[in-house]
Amino acid sequence: MLENFSFRTIVEYLPLFGQGLVTTVWLSALSFVGALVVGIVLCAMNLQRGWLFRAPAKAYIDAVRATPLLAQLYFLYFGLPRLGFVLPELVVGILALSLNSGAYIAEIIRAGILSIPRGQVEASVASGMTYVQRMRLVVLPQAFKVTIPPLLGQAIVLVKDSALLSLISVAELTRAGQLLASDRFMPAEGFVTIAAFYLLLYYCLKGLAVVSSRWLGSAGARA
Amino acid sequence: MTKPTQTKTGPAKTGMIDFRGVNKWFGALNVLKDITLSVEPREVVVVCGPSGSGKSTLIRCINGLETIKDGDLVVDGQRVGDPATNMTQLRTEIGFVFQSFNLYPHKTALENVTLAPVHVRKIPRAEAEKAGRELLAKVGLADKVNAYPAQLSGGQQQRVAIARCLGMRPKIMLFDEPTSALDPEMISEVLDVMVAVAEEGMTMMVVTHEMGFARKVAQRVVFMDAGAIVESGTPDEFFSHPKTDRSRAFLSKILRH
C-alpha cells in the first residue's frame, strides 16, 4: 500500500510547503494581533454600563458566533468589492480571521475580567484609585494570567481556521496541499503533509501554553 | 426626609465622621434606619450587633462603597455622595480593612503597601518603599516584604492589609470584621496591631465582636440591630450595664463562651 505513497514527490514539493507554512504562520500571527485588538475593543464596549456601547458589541459577537466562518469569509471576499472595496485576497483573509476570532477573544477576556473577585475591585476603590488605575494595576494583570491559556487555545483554532483562506486562493499551507493534489493527483501525499505541518504548529503553540502557564505559576501566586 | 432643613454651618460643627438621619434600602429592606452618629477626631468607635444588623453597611457608606438613600453623611468636612465631593480624593484619606483581606495576589507584601501611595498619592517610589518597609516592620512582618499573599497566613495577610492602608497616611481607618476570617491563634497578632494604631491617635470605626479590644481602646461602643442604632455608650457602660433587652440578649450570646 505504501509503495504507492510517493515520498519523492513530497520532497520535491517541500519548498512549496515551506512557503505555505511560512505564510500560514505570519498571516495567523497578524490575524491574531488583529483579533486581540478587535477583542479588546469589543470587550471594553461590552463591559460598559451604557446600553449604547453594549448593544452593538453584543449583536456583533452573536452574529459572528452564530454564522460559519466560511460564510463570513465569502461575504467579505465577494461582498466587499460590490460595495466598492477591492482588497487583495490576503488582506481580506486576515481581516476575516481577525473579525471572526476577535468575537471569541472578546468573550475570553470578559470572562477573565469577571473572574477577578469583587474584593479586589473594592480594595482598589477604597484606596482611591480611579477606574483606569484599578483596571491597569489590579484587574487586568490578574485577568491576563487567567486569560493566557484560553487565548492560546483560540490561537490554535485560528491557525486551523486559516486553512479556509485556501478557498480564496491565498497561497498558505492548505493551498500547497491542494496544488500537489491537483497537479499530480496525489491527494494523500498533499493532505498528509499539510496535516503534519499543522500538527507541528499545534505542538509549538501547546508548548508555548505549557511554558507560559509555568512562568505565570511562578510569578506571584494563586488568589 | 424627616430632617427639616440642612444646616448652613455644616462642616463647622461636625466630627470627623458625621451621620445625620441616614437611611439606606436594599430593595424593600431598610438596612440603615435613620442613623445619627458622630465620631470625633482620634476617637475609636466599636460597632457590634447581630449579623445582618447593618454594621458593615454602615461603615461601607463612609467611603462610598455603598451609597445612601437620604440623610447627610459628612466625612472630613465633605458630604459623601454630593456631586461636588471628589470621592476618589476623599477615599485616599480613609483606610479600609476588609474581613477577607483583599490583598492583591499578584503583588508582594511590599508592593501591596506601596501601590496606592506611588500611583494615587504620587509619592516617589524609593520614598514609598522606605515607608512601606517601615510599616511592614511595624506590623511585625519585616521578614516578609517580598512574600506574596498566598505565602502568608491569614493573620499575616491582615497585618499587610493594615499596613497597606497606613501607607496612604489616612485620617480615618475603618475595619470591617478584621478578625472574623482568622484562626483563633492569629486574632491577637492582628488586634495588637490595631491597638497600636489606635494608640497613635487614629480615628477608627471598627466592626468587631472582640470585646477585649473594645474595652482596651474604644471610647464608645455602638450596638446595632435591624439597621438601627439601639444603644451607644462607653465600653464599660455597655458591657456591664446594657440598657436594652436586645443588647442584653446579644451580650449573653457572645459572652457565654
Tab-separated table of C-alpha atoms in Angstrom:
chain	number	residue	atom	x	y	z
A	1	MET	CA	0.000	0.000	0.000
A	2	LEU	CA	2.708	2.382	0.981
A	3	GLU	CA	4.564	1.690	-2.256
A	4	ASN	CA	2.024	3.960	-3.914
A	5	PHE	CA	2.815	6.744	-1.473
A	6	SER	CA	5.323	8.996	-3.160
A	7	PHE	CA	7.707	10.477	-0.616
A	8	ARG	CA	9.787	11.699	-3.523
A	9	THR	CA	7.009	13.949	-4.692
A	10	ILE	CA	6.582	15.318	-1.203
A	11	VAL	CA	10.286	16.111	-1.042
A	12	GLU	CA	10.051	17.661	-4.476
A	13	TYR	CA	7.202	19.890	-3.312
A	14	LEU	CA	8.799	20.674	0.045
A	15	PRO	CA	9.812	24.250	-0.903
A	16	LEU	CA	6.168	24.937	-1.776
A	17	PHE	CA	5.011	23.519	1.547
A	18	GLY	CA	7.704	25.555	3.267
A	19	GLN	CA	6.409	28.760	1.698
A	20	GLY	CA	2.849	27.783	2.581
A	21	LEU	CA	3.871	27.106	6.164
A	22	VAL	CA	5.624	30.454	6.449
A	23	THR	CA	2.581	32.232	5.008
A	24	THR	CA	0.237	30.401	7.379
A	25	VAL	CA	2.416	31.340	10.354
A	26	TRP	CA	2.697	35.029	9.637
A	27	LEU	CA	-0.845	35.564	8.451
A	28	SER	CA	-2.113	33.728	11.543
A	29	ALA	CA	0.133	35.815	13.755
A	30	LEU	CA	-1.044	39.023	12.123
A	31	SER	CA	-4.680	37.915	12.334
A	32	PHE	CA	-4.236	37.049	15.998
A	33	VAL	CA	-2.883	40.504	16.748
A	34	GLY	CA	-5.825	41.978	14.830
A	35	ALA	CA	-8.211	39.698	16.717
A	36	LEU	CA	-6.728	40.854	20.025
A	37	VAL	CA	-7.385	44.470	19.085
A	38	VAL	CA	-10.936	43.678	17.951
A	39	GLY	CA	-11.487	41.582	21.070
A	40	ILE	CA	-10.218	44.224	23.483
A	41	VAL	CA	-12.369	46.930	21.894
A	42	LEU	CA	-15.466	44.698	21.872
A	43	CYS	CA	-14.849	43.621	25.434
A	44	ALA	CA	-14.403	47.210	26.615
A	45	MET	CA	-17.682	48.112	24.918
A	46	ASN	CA	-19.390	45.094	26.396
A	47	LEU	CA	-18.317	45.993	29.944
A	48	GLN	CA	-19.770	49.494	29.798
A	49	ARG	CA	-22.929	50.190	31.714
A	50	GLY	CA	-24.392	52.219	28.899
A	51	TRP	CA	-26.671	50.340	26.531
A	52	LEU	CA	-25.334	52.412	23.643
A	53	PHE	CA	-21.953	50.657	23.610
A	54	ARG	CA	-23.030	47.302	24.943
A	55	ALA	CA	-25.807	46.517	22.476
A	56	PRO	CA	-23.726	46.781	19.279
A	57	ALA	CA	-20.904	44.762	20.836
A	58	LYS	CA	-23.290	42.013	21.894
A	59	ALA	CA	-25.004	41.985	18.488
A	60	TYR	CA	-21.662	41.716	16.730
A	61	ILE	CA	-20.420	38.891	18.961
A	62	ASP	CA	-23.663	36.959	18.475
A	63	ALA	CA	-23.646	37.472	14.724
A	64	VAL	CA	-20.080	36.216	14.394
A	65	ARG	CA	-20.552	33.254	16.680
A	66	ALA	CA	-23.810	32.223	15.027
A	67	THR	CA	-22.570	32.169	11.427
A	68	PRO	CA	-19.959	29.947	9.749
A	69	LEU	CA	-16.530	31.431	9.193
A	70	LEU	CA	-16.735	30.365	5.553
A	71	ALA	CA	-19.884	32.448	5.090
A	72	GLN	CA	-18.164	35.419	6.706
A	73	LEU	CA	-15.125	34.935	4.510
A	74	TYR	CA	-17.214	34.775	1.323
A	75	PHE	CA	-19.223	37.753	2.454
A	76	LEU	CA	-16.039	39.811	2.716
A	77	TYR	CA	-14.426	38.337	-0.383
A	78	PHE	CA	-17.367	38.632	-2.733
A	79	GLY	CA	-19.404	41.244	-0.897
A	80	LEU	CA	-16.844	43.979	-0.261
A	81	PRO	CA	-15.925	44.531	-3.936
A	82	ARG	CA	-19.623	45.055	-4.644
A	83	LEU	CA	-19.628	47.801	-2.027
A	84	GLY	CA	-16.651	49.357	-3.727
A	85	PHE	CA	-13.829	47.977	-1.570
A	86	VAL	CA	-11.461	45.920	-3.680
A	87	LEU	CA	-8.834	44.410	-1.421
A	88	PRO	CA	-6.149	41.779	-2.081
A	89	GLU	CA	-7.094	38.213	-1.050
A	90	LEU	CA	-4.515	38.176	1.693
A	91	VAL	CA	-5.926	41.342	3.259
A	92	VAL	CA	-9.469	40.003	3.048
A	93	GLY	CA	-8.290	36.767	4.662
A	94	ILE	CA	-6.527	38.464	7.558
A	95	LEU	CA	-9.494	40.784	8.019
A	96	ALA	CA	-11.934	37.866	8.126
A	97	LEU	CA	-9.847	35.914	10.634
A	98	SER	CA	-9.330	38.992	12.829
A	99	LEU	CA	-13.006	39.922	12.845
A	100	ASN	CA	-14.061	36.331	13.490
A	101	SER	CA	-11.542	35.460	16.178
A	102	GLY	CA	-11.979	38.876	17.799
A	103	ALA	CA	-15.533	37.996	18.781
A	104	TYR	CA	-14.356	34.883	20.615
A	105	ILE	CA	-11.432	36.695	22.194
A	106	ALA	CA	-13.769	39.419	23.465
A	107	GLU	CA	-15.646	36.759	25.409
A	108	ILE	CA	-12.434	35.161	26.693
A	109	ILE	CA	-11.170	38.498	28.012
A	110	ARG	CA	-14.545	39.354	29.504
A	111	ALA	CA	-14.623	36.030	31.344
A	112	GLY	CA	-11.098	36.741	32.614
A	113	ILE	CA	-12.045	40.169	33.926
A	114	LEU	CA	-15.256	38.929	35.526
A	115	SER	CA	-13.328	36.134	37.252
A	116	ILE	CA	-11.456	38.665	39.381
A	117	PRO	CA	-13.070	38.678	42.846
A	118	ARG	CA	-15.157	41.699	43.752
A	119	GLY	CA	-12.975	42.296	46.793
A	120	GLN	CA	-10.060	43.191	44.518
A	121	VAL	CA	-12.064	45.983	42.947
A	122	GLU	CA	-13.318	47.140	46.343
A	123	ALA	CA	-9.814	47.228	47.791
A	124	SER	CA	-8.542	49.347	44.912
A	125	VAL	CA	-11.590	51.625	45.012
A	126	ALA	CA	-11.123	52.082	48.761
A	127	SER	CA	-7.505	53.111	48.253
A	128	GLY	CA	-8.583	55.954	45.988
A	129	MET	CA	-7.703	54.517	42.591
A	130	THR	CA	-9.527	55.753	39.520
A	131	TYR	CA	-11.249	53.336	37.127
A	132	VAL	CA	-8.269	53.374	34.777
A	133	GLN	CA	-5.776	52.835	37.609
A	134	ARG	CA	-7.594	49.868	39.070
A	135	MET	CA	-8.013	48.250	35.672
A	136	ARG	CA	-4.358	48.799	34.835
A	137	LEU	CA	-2.804	47.973	38.200
A	138	VAL	CA	-5.146	45.442	39.753
A	139	VAL	CA	-7.755	43.872	37.463
A	140	LEU	CA	-6.043	43.442	34.096
A	141	PRO	CA	-2.740	41.980	35.375
A	142	GLN	CA	-4.731	39.320	37.206
A	143	ALA	CA	-7.181	38.765	34.357
A	144	PHE	CA	-4.225	38.430	31.983
A	145	LYS	CA	-2.978	35.324	33.795
A	146	VAL	CA	-6.388	33.671	33.671
A	147	THR	CA	-6.762	34.568	30.016
A	148	ILE	CA	-3.481	33.242	28.601
A	149	PRO	CA	-4.414	29.528	28.349
A	150	PRO	CA	-7.790	30.092	26.596
A	151	LEU	CA	-6.179	32.717	24.344
A	152	LEU	CA	-3.592	30.192	23.212
A	153	GLY	CA	-6.435	27.749	22.614
A	154	GLN	CA	-8.063	30.362	20.421
A	155	ALA	CA	-4.746	30.856	18.601
A	156	ILE	CA	-4.705	27.145	17.764
A	157	VAL	CA	-8.257	27.398	16.415
A	158	LEU	CA	-7.238	30.435	14.378
A	159	VAL	CA	-4.314	28.597	12.771
A	160	LYS	CA	-6.641	25.789	11.697
A	161	ASP	CA	-9.294	28.236	10.505
A	162	SER	CA	-6.701	29.912	8.309
A	163	ALA	CA	-6.924	26.807	6.087
A	164	LEU	CA	-10.180	28.254	4.752
A	165	LEU	CA	-8.221	31.048	3.118
A	166	SER	CA	-7.107	28.463	0.536
A	167	LEU	CA	-10.645	28.843	-0.833
A	168	ILE	CA	-9.988	32.453	-1.769
A	169	SER	CA	-6.649	31.403	-3.299
A	170	VAL	CA	-4.305	32.619	-0.600
A	171	ALA	CA	-1.090	30.647	-1.001
A	172	GLU	CA	-0.959	29.248	2.509
A	173	LEU	CA	-0.297	25.743	3.748
A	174	THR	CA	-3.566	24.080	2.745
A	175	ARG	CA	-3.320	25.665	-0.676
A	176	ALA	CA	0.073	23.963	-1.122
A	177	GLY	CA	-1.564	20.631	-0.342
A	178	GLN	CA	-4.325	21.344	-2.832
A	179	LEU	CA	-1.780	22.139	-5.529
A	180	LEU	CA	0.009	18.844	-5.001
A	181	ALA	CA	-3.333	17.065	-5.002
A	182	SER	CA	-4.482	18.618	-8.260
A	183	ASP	CA	-1.179	18.935	-10.193
A	184	ARG	CA	-0.037	15.354	-9.628
A	185	PHE	CA	-3.321	13.880	-8.492
A	186	MET	CA	-1.750	12.927	-5.163
A	187	PRO	CA	-4.312	13.992	-2.532
A	188	ALA	CA	-2.971	11.580	0.098
A	189	GLU	CA	0.553	12.972	-0.125
A	190	GLY	CA	-0.664	16.542	-0.244
A	191	PHE	CA	-3.032	16.428	2.694
A	192	VAL	CA	-0.977	14.140	4.917
A	193	THR	CA	1.895	16.549	4.557
A	194	ILE	CA	-0.122	19.605	5.465
A	195	ALA	CA	-1.651	17.683	8.372
A	196	ALA	CA	1.863	17.009	9.630
A	197	PHE	CA	2.725	20.692	9.403
A	198	TYR	CA	-0.467	21.729	11.243
A	199	LEU	CA	0.389	19.201	13.918
A	200	LEU	CA	3.817	20.779	14.213
A	201	LEU	CA	2.260	24.240	14.643
A	202	TYR	CA	-0.160	22.822	17.180
A	203	TYR	CA	2.668	21.413	19.284
A	204	CYS	CA	4.559	24.703	19.104
A	205	LEU	CA	1.553	26.603	20.440
A	206	LYS	CA	0.846	23.944	23.022
A	207	GLY	CA	4.452	24.136	24.157
A	208	LEU	CA	4.063	27.883	24.470
A	209	ALA	CA	0.960	27.338	26.602
A	210	VAL	CA	2.849	24.987	28.924
A	211	VAL	CA	5.820	27.351	29.225
A	212	SER	CA	3.593	30.361	29.857
A	213	SER	CA	1.497	28.628	32.477
A	214	ARG	CA	4.659	27.535	34.269
A	215	TRP	CA	6.000	31.070	34.057
A	216	LEU	CA	2.705	32.521	35.296
A	217	GLY	CA	2.578	29.960	38.063
A	218	SER	CA	5.936	31.022	39.414
A	219	ALA	CA	5.386	34.769	39.090
A	220	GLY	CA	3.218	35.512	42.076
A	221	ALA	CA	0.645	33.086	43.249
A	222	ARG	CA	-2.905	31.936	43.080
A	223	ALA	CA	-5.542	34.080	44.737
B	1	MET	CA	-36.868	63.154	54.676
B	2	THR	CA	-37.536	63.690	58.331
B	3	LYS	CA	-34.946	66.404	58.697
B	4	PRO	CA	-36.334	69.928	58.377
B	5	THR	CA	-33.515	71.837	56.705
B	6	GLN	CA	-29.860	71.274	56.171
B	7	THR	CA	-27.735	73.364	58.449
B	8	LYS	CA	-25.787	76.049	56.659
B	9	THR	CA	-22.914	75.735	59.072
B	10	GLY	CA	-22.433	72.094	58.117
B	11	PRO	CA	-18.699	71.445	58.242
B	12	ALA	CA	-18.021	73.818	61.119
B	13	LYS	CA	-19.633	71.802	63.882
B	14	THR	CA	-19.080	68.304	62.514
B	15	GLY	CA	-16.962	65.483	63.795
B	16	MET	CA	-14.605	63.500	61.602
B	17	ILE	CA	-17.471	61.258	60.571
B	18	ASP	CA	-20.989	62.592	60.885
B	19	PHE	CA	-24.124	60.616	60.099
B	20	ARG	CA	-27.287	62.715	60.255
B	21	GLY	CA	-30.535	60.872	59.668
B	22	VAL	CA	-29.003	58.450	57.180
B	23	ASN	CA	-31.255	55.866	55.533
B	24	LYS	CA	-30.464	53.106	53.111
B	25	TRP	CA	-32.550	50.446	51.454
B	26	PHE	CA	-31.677	47.217	49.681
B	27	GLY	CA	-34.860	46.901	47.636
B	28	ALA	CA	-37.663	46.957	50.200
B	29	LEU	CA	-35.319	46.256	53.112
B	30	ASN	CA	-34.447	49.277	55.217
B	31	VAL	CA	-30.843	48.306	56.069
B	32	LEU	CA	-29.924	51.592	57.725
B	33	LYS	CA	-32.677	53.296	59.689
B	34	ASP	CA	-32.302	56.947	60.462
B	35	ILE	CA	-28.687	56.676	61.626
B	36	THR	CA	-27.330	59.645	63.534
B	37	LEU	CA	-23.813	59.227	64.828
B	38	SER	CA	-20.818	61.477	65.164
B	39	VAL	CA	-17.241	60.282	65.513
B	40	GLU	CA	-14.722	62.798	66.808
B	41	PRO	CA	-11.140	63.022	65.587
B	42	ARG	CA	-8.908	60.472	67.367
B	43	GLU	CA	-11.950	58.641	68.644
B	44	VAL	CA	-12.197	54.844	68.418
B	45	VAL	CA	-15.734	53.533	67.995
B	46	VAL	CA	-16.551	49.849	68.045
B	47	VAL	CA	-19.699	48.790	66.207
B	48	CYS	CA	-21.276	45.492	67.180
B	49	GLY	CA	-24.555	43.697	66.762
B	50	PRO	CA	-26.048	40.531	65.333
B	51	SER	CA	-25.280	39.538	61.776
B	52	GLY	CA	-27.412	41.355	59.247
B	53	SER	CA	-27.867	44.317	61.569
B	54	GLY	CA	-26.241	46.743	59.118
B	55	LYS	CA	-22.841	47.205	60.796
B	56	SER	CA	-20.787	46.552	57.686
B	57	THR	CA	-23.135	48.581	55.528
B	58	LEU	CA	-22.774	51.454	57.985
B	59	ILE	CA	-19.011	51.723	57.639
B	60	ARG	CA	-19.052	50.906	53.911
B	61	CYS	CA	-21.147	54.046	53.391
B	62	ILE	CA	-18.357	56.182	54.818
B	63	ASN	CA	-16.033	55.669	51.849
B	64	GLY	CA	-18.834	55.271	49.362
B	65	LEU	CA	-18.586	51.507	48.820
B	66	GLU	CA	-22.324	51.730	49.498
B	67	THR	CA	-24.498	54.688	48.612
B	68	ILE	CA	-27.050	56.221	50.945
B	69	LYS	CA	-30.642	56.971	50.081
B	70	ASP	CA	-31.239	60.018	52.220
B	71	GLY	CA	-29.836	61.937	55.124
B	72	ASP	CA	-26.402	63.544	55.352
B	73	LEU	CA	-23.085	61.848	55.769
B	74	VAL	CA	-20.185	64.241	56.215
B	75	VAL	CA	-16.668	62.818	56.349
B	76	ASP	CA	-13.661	65.032	56.989
B	77	GLY	CA	-15.798	68.064	56.152
B	78	GLN	CA	-17.044	66.684	52.835
B	79	ARG	CA	-20.515	65.391	52.039
B	80	VAL	CA	-20.422	61.803	50.777
B	81	GLY	CA	-22.446	61.340	47.599
B	82	ASP	CA	-22.513	65.072	46.868
B	83	PRO	CA	-21.568	65.617	43.219
B	84	ALA	CA	-19.248	68.380	44.416
B	85	THR	CA	-17.302	65.923	46.569
B	86	ASN	CA	-14.339	64.239	44.929
B	87	MET	CA	-14.887	60.729	46.295
B	88	THR	CA	-11.648	59.381	44.834
B	89	GLN	CA	-9.761	62.065	46.718
B	90	LEU	CA	-11.763	61.551	49.905
B	91	ARG	CA	-11.077	57.807	49.802
B	92	THR	CA	-7.335	58.439	49.977
B	93	GLU	CA	-7.947	59.785	53.482
B	94	ILE	CA	-9.855	56.678	54.568
B	95	GLY	CA	-8.211	53.311	55.083
B	96	PHE	CA	-10.493	50.304	54.808
B	97	VAL	CA	-9.600	46.869	56.185
B	98	PHE	CA	-11.742	44.028	54.867
B	99	GLN	CA	-12.786	40.816	56.552
B	100	SER	CA	-11.289	38.859	53.640
B	101	PHE	CA	-8.074	40.967	53.467
B	102	ASN	CA	-8.365	41.510	49.686
B	103	LEU	CA	-4.628	41.800	49.202
B	104	TYR	CA	-3.500	41.948	45.589
B	105	PRO	CA	-2.351	38.372	44.913
B	106	HIS	CA	-0.043	39.351	42.043
B	107	LYS	CA	1.905	41.787	44.213
B	108	THR	CA	4.372	41.170	47.048
B	109	ALA	CA	3.643	42.420	50.542
B	110	LEU	CA	5.767	45.498	49.916
B	111	GLU	CA	4.158	46.157	46.537
B	112	ASN	CA	0.740	45.851	48.131
B	113	VAL	CA	1.730	48.585	50.569
B	114	THR	CA	3.352	50.903	48.019
B	115	LEU	CA	0.929	50.540	45.082
B	116	ALA	CA	-1.562	53.230	46.056
B	117	PRO	CA	0.981	55.641	47.586
B	118	VAL	CA	3.004	55.569	44.350
B	119	HIS	CA	0.130	55.712	41.862
B	120	VAL	CA	-2.529	57.619	43.778
B	121	ARG	CA	-0.537	59.805	46.177
B	122	LYS	CA	2.287	60.183	43.606
B	123	ILE	CA	4.965	59.611	46.224
B	124	PRO	CA	8.356	58.783	44.641
B	125	ARG	CA	8.864	55.014	44.557
B	126	ALA	CA	12.039	54.978	46.647
B	127	GLU	CA	10.395	57.021	49.361
B	128	ALA	CA	7.234	54.893	49.279
B	129	GLU	CA	9.294	51.715	49.547
B	130	LYS	CA	11.214	53.038	52.509
B	131	ALA	CA	7.970	53.942	54.241
B	132	GLY	CA	6.476	50.599	53.209
B	133	ARG	CA	9.343	48.634	54.756
B	134	GLU	CA	8.987	50.613	57.953
B	135	LEU	CA	5.256	49.938	58.075
B	136	LEU	CA	5.717	46.227	57.460
B	137	ALA	CA	8.320	46.182	60.221
B	138	LYS	CA	5.856	47.955	62.460
B	139	VAL	CA	3.228	45.250	61.917
B	140	GLY	CA	5.895	42.620	62.597
B	141	LEU	CA	6.496	41.495	59.026
B	142	ALA	CA	9.949	42.899	58.265
B	143	ASP	CA	10.999	39.458	57.003
B	144	LYS	CA	8.007	39.111	54.673
B	145	VAL	CA	8.394	42.170	52.449
B	146	ASN	CA	8.969	40.054	49.346
B	147	ALA	CA	6.406	37.359	50.128
B	148	TYR	CA	3.276	37.031	48.032
B	149	PRO	CA	-0.094	36.954	49.829
B	150	ALA	CA	-0.569	33.237	49.125
B	151	GLN	CA	2.642	32.559	51.046
B	152	LEU	CA	1.329	34.315	54.158
B	153	SER	CA	-1.012	33.131	56.893
B	154	GLY	CA	-4.359	34.856	57.385
B	155	GLY	CA	-3.091	36.889	60.298
B	156	GLN	CA	-0.031	37.974	58.333
B	157	GLN	CA	-2.174	38.915	55.341
B	158	GLN	CA	-4.440	41.023	57.502
B	159	ARG	CA	-1.443	42.801	59.001
B	160	VAL	CA	-0.186	43.551	55.484
B	161	ALA	CA	-3.657	44.871	54.672
B	162	ILE	CA	-3.477	47.222	57.652
B	163	ALA	CA	-0.003	48.360	56.595
B	164	ARG	CA	-1.371	48.905	53.086
B	165	CYS	CA	-3.953	51.319	54.481
B	166	LEU	CA	-1.452	53.092	56.726
B	167	GLY	CA	0.823	53.617	53.716
B	168	MET	CA	-1.670	56.185	52.468
B	169	ARG	CA	-1.363	58.128	55.754
B	170	PRO	CA	-5.139	58.216	56.168
B	171	LYS	CA	-7.058	60.360	58.637
B	172	ILE	CA	-9.578	57.608	59.282
B	173	MET	CA	-9.315	53.832	59.459
B	174	LEU	CA	-12.358	51.598	59.030
B	175	PHE	CA	-12.245	47.910	59.951
B	176	ASP	CA	-14.933	45.533	58.735
B	177	GLU	CA	-14.766	42.435	60.960
B	178	PRO	CA	-10.986	42.276	60.569
B	179	THR	CA	-10.523	39.134	62.657
B	180	SER	CA	-13.638	37.148	61.723
B	181	ALA	CA	-11.914	35.159	58.982
B	182	LEU	CA	-8.915	34.265	61.140
B	183	ASP	CA	-7.957	31.172	63.085
B	184	PRO	CA	-8.139	31.886	66.817
B	185	GLU	CA	-4.384	31.893	67.375
B	186	MET	CA	-3.947	34.623	64.771
B	187	ILE	CA	-6.529	37.022	66.125
B	188	SER	CA	-4.347	38.577	68.788
B	189	GLU	CA	-1.491	39.440	66.413
B	190	VAL	CA	-3.950	41.481	64.337
B	191	LEU	CA	-5.618	43.053	67.372
B	192	ASP	CA	-2.216	44.063	68.744
B	193	VAL	CA	-1.528	45.999	65.547
B	194	MET	CA	-4.950	47.636	65.724
B	195	VAL	CA	-4.359	48.655	69.332
B	196	ALA	CA	-1.050	50.230	68.309
B	197	VAL	CA	-2.769	52.169	65.526
B	198	ALA	CA	-5.462	53.360	67.927
B	199	GLU	CA	-2.897	54.454	70.483
B	200	GLU	CA	-1.240	56.654	67.877
B	201	GLY	CA	-4.438	58.676	67.745
B	202	MET	CA	-6.082	57.354	64.599
B	203	THR	CA	-9.791	57.983	64.145
B	204	MET	CA	-11.227	54.497	63.900
B	205	MET	CA	-14.518	52.710	63.378
B	206	VAL	CA	-14.243	49.006	63.982
B	207	VAL	CA	-16.939	46.436	63.323
B	208	THR	CA	-15.982	43.595	65.618
B	209	HIS	CA	-17.131	41.288	68.360
B	210	GLU	CA	-13.743	41.330	70.028
B	211	MET	CA	-14.856	42.694	73.353
B	212	GLY	CA	-11.347	42.672	74.797
B	213	PHE	CA	-10.302	45.069	72.056
B	214	ALA	CA	-13.339	47.259	72.663
B	215	ARG	CA	-12.634	47.507	76.383
B	216	LYS	CA	-8.988	48.276	75.780
B	217	VAL	CA	-9.130	51.056	73.198
B	218	ALA	CA	-12.677	52.065	72.314
B	219	GLN	CA	-14.119	55.272	73.685
B	220	ARG	CA	-17.552	54.180	72.588
B	221	VAL	CA	-19.434	51.045	71.664
B	222	VAL	CA	-22.362	51.318	69.275
B	223	PHE	CA	-24.824	48.449	69.255
B	224	MET	CA	-26.902	47.955	66.123
B	225	ASP	CA	-29.877	45.751	65.463
B	226	ALA	CA	-32.075	45.546	62.373
B	227	GLY	CA	-30.463	48.581	60.765
B	228	ALA	CA	-30.836	50.944	63.688
B	229	ILE	CA	-28.506	52.102	66.437
B	230	VAL	CA	-30.101	50.657	69.547
B	231	GLU	CA	-27.592	51.679	72.141
B	232	SER	CA	-24.399	53.615	72.401
B	233	GLY	CA	-22.092	54.161	75.349
B	234	THR	CA	-18.658	53.640	76.816
B	235	PRO	CA	-17.419	50.034	76.733
B	236	ASP	CA	-17.837	49.854	80.482
B	237	GLU	CA	-21.434	51.032	80.449
B	238	PHE	CA	-22.289	48.805	77.526
B	239	PHE	CA	-20.719	45.587	78.777
B	240	SER	CA	-21.514	45.976	82.452
B	241	HIS	CA	-24.864	47.713	82.303
B	242	PRO	CA	-26.522	47.175	78.923
B	243	LYS	CA	-29.666	49.259	78.801
B	244	THR	CA	-31.871	47.366	76.387
B	245	ASP	CA	-33.199	43.821	76.223
B	246	ARG	CA	-31.765	43.374	72.792
B	247	SER	CA	-28.244	44.311	73.811
B	248	ARG	CA	-28.507	42.105	76.909
B	249	ALA	CA	-29.639	39.174	74.760
B	250	PHE	CA	-26.796	39.825	72.303
B	251	LEU	CA	-24.160	40.085	75.032
B	252	SER	CA	-25.344	36.937	76.764
B	253	LYS	CA	-24.827	35.086	73.475
B	254	ILE	CA	-21.374	36.359	72.641
B	255	LEU	CA	-20.019	36.315	76.185
B	256	ARG	CA	-21.273	32.852	77.035
B	257	HIS	CA	-18.134	31.058	75.927
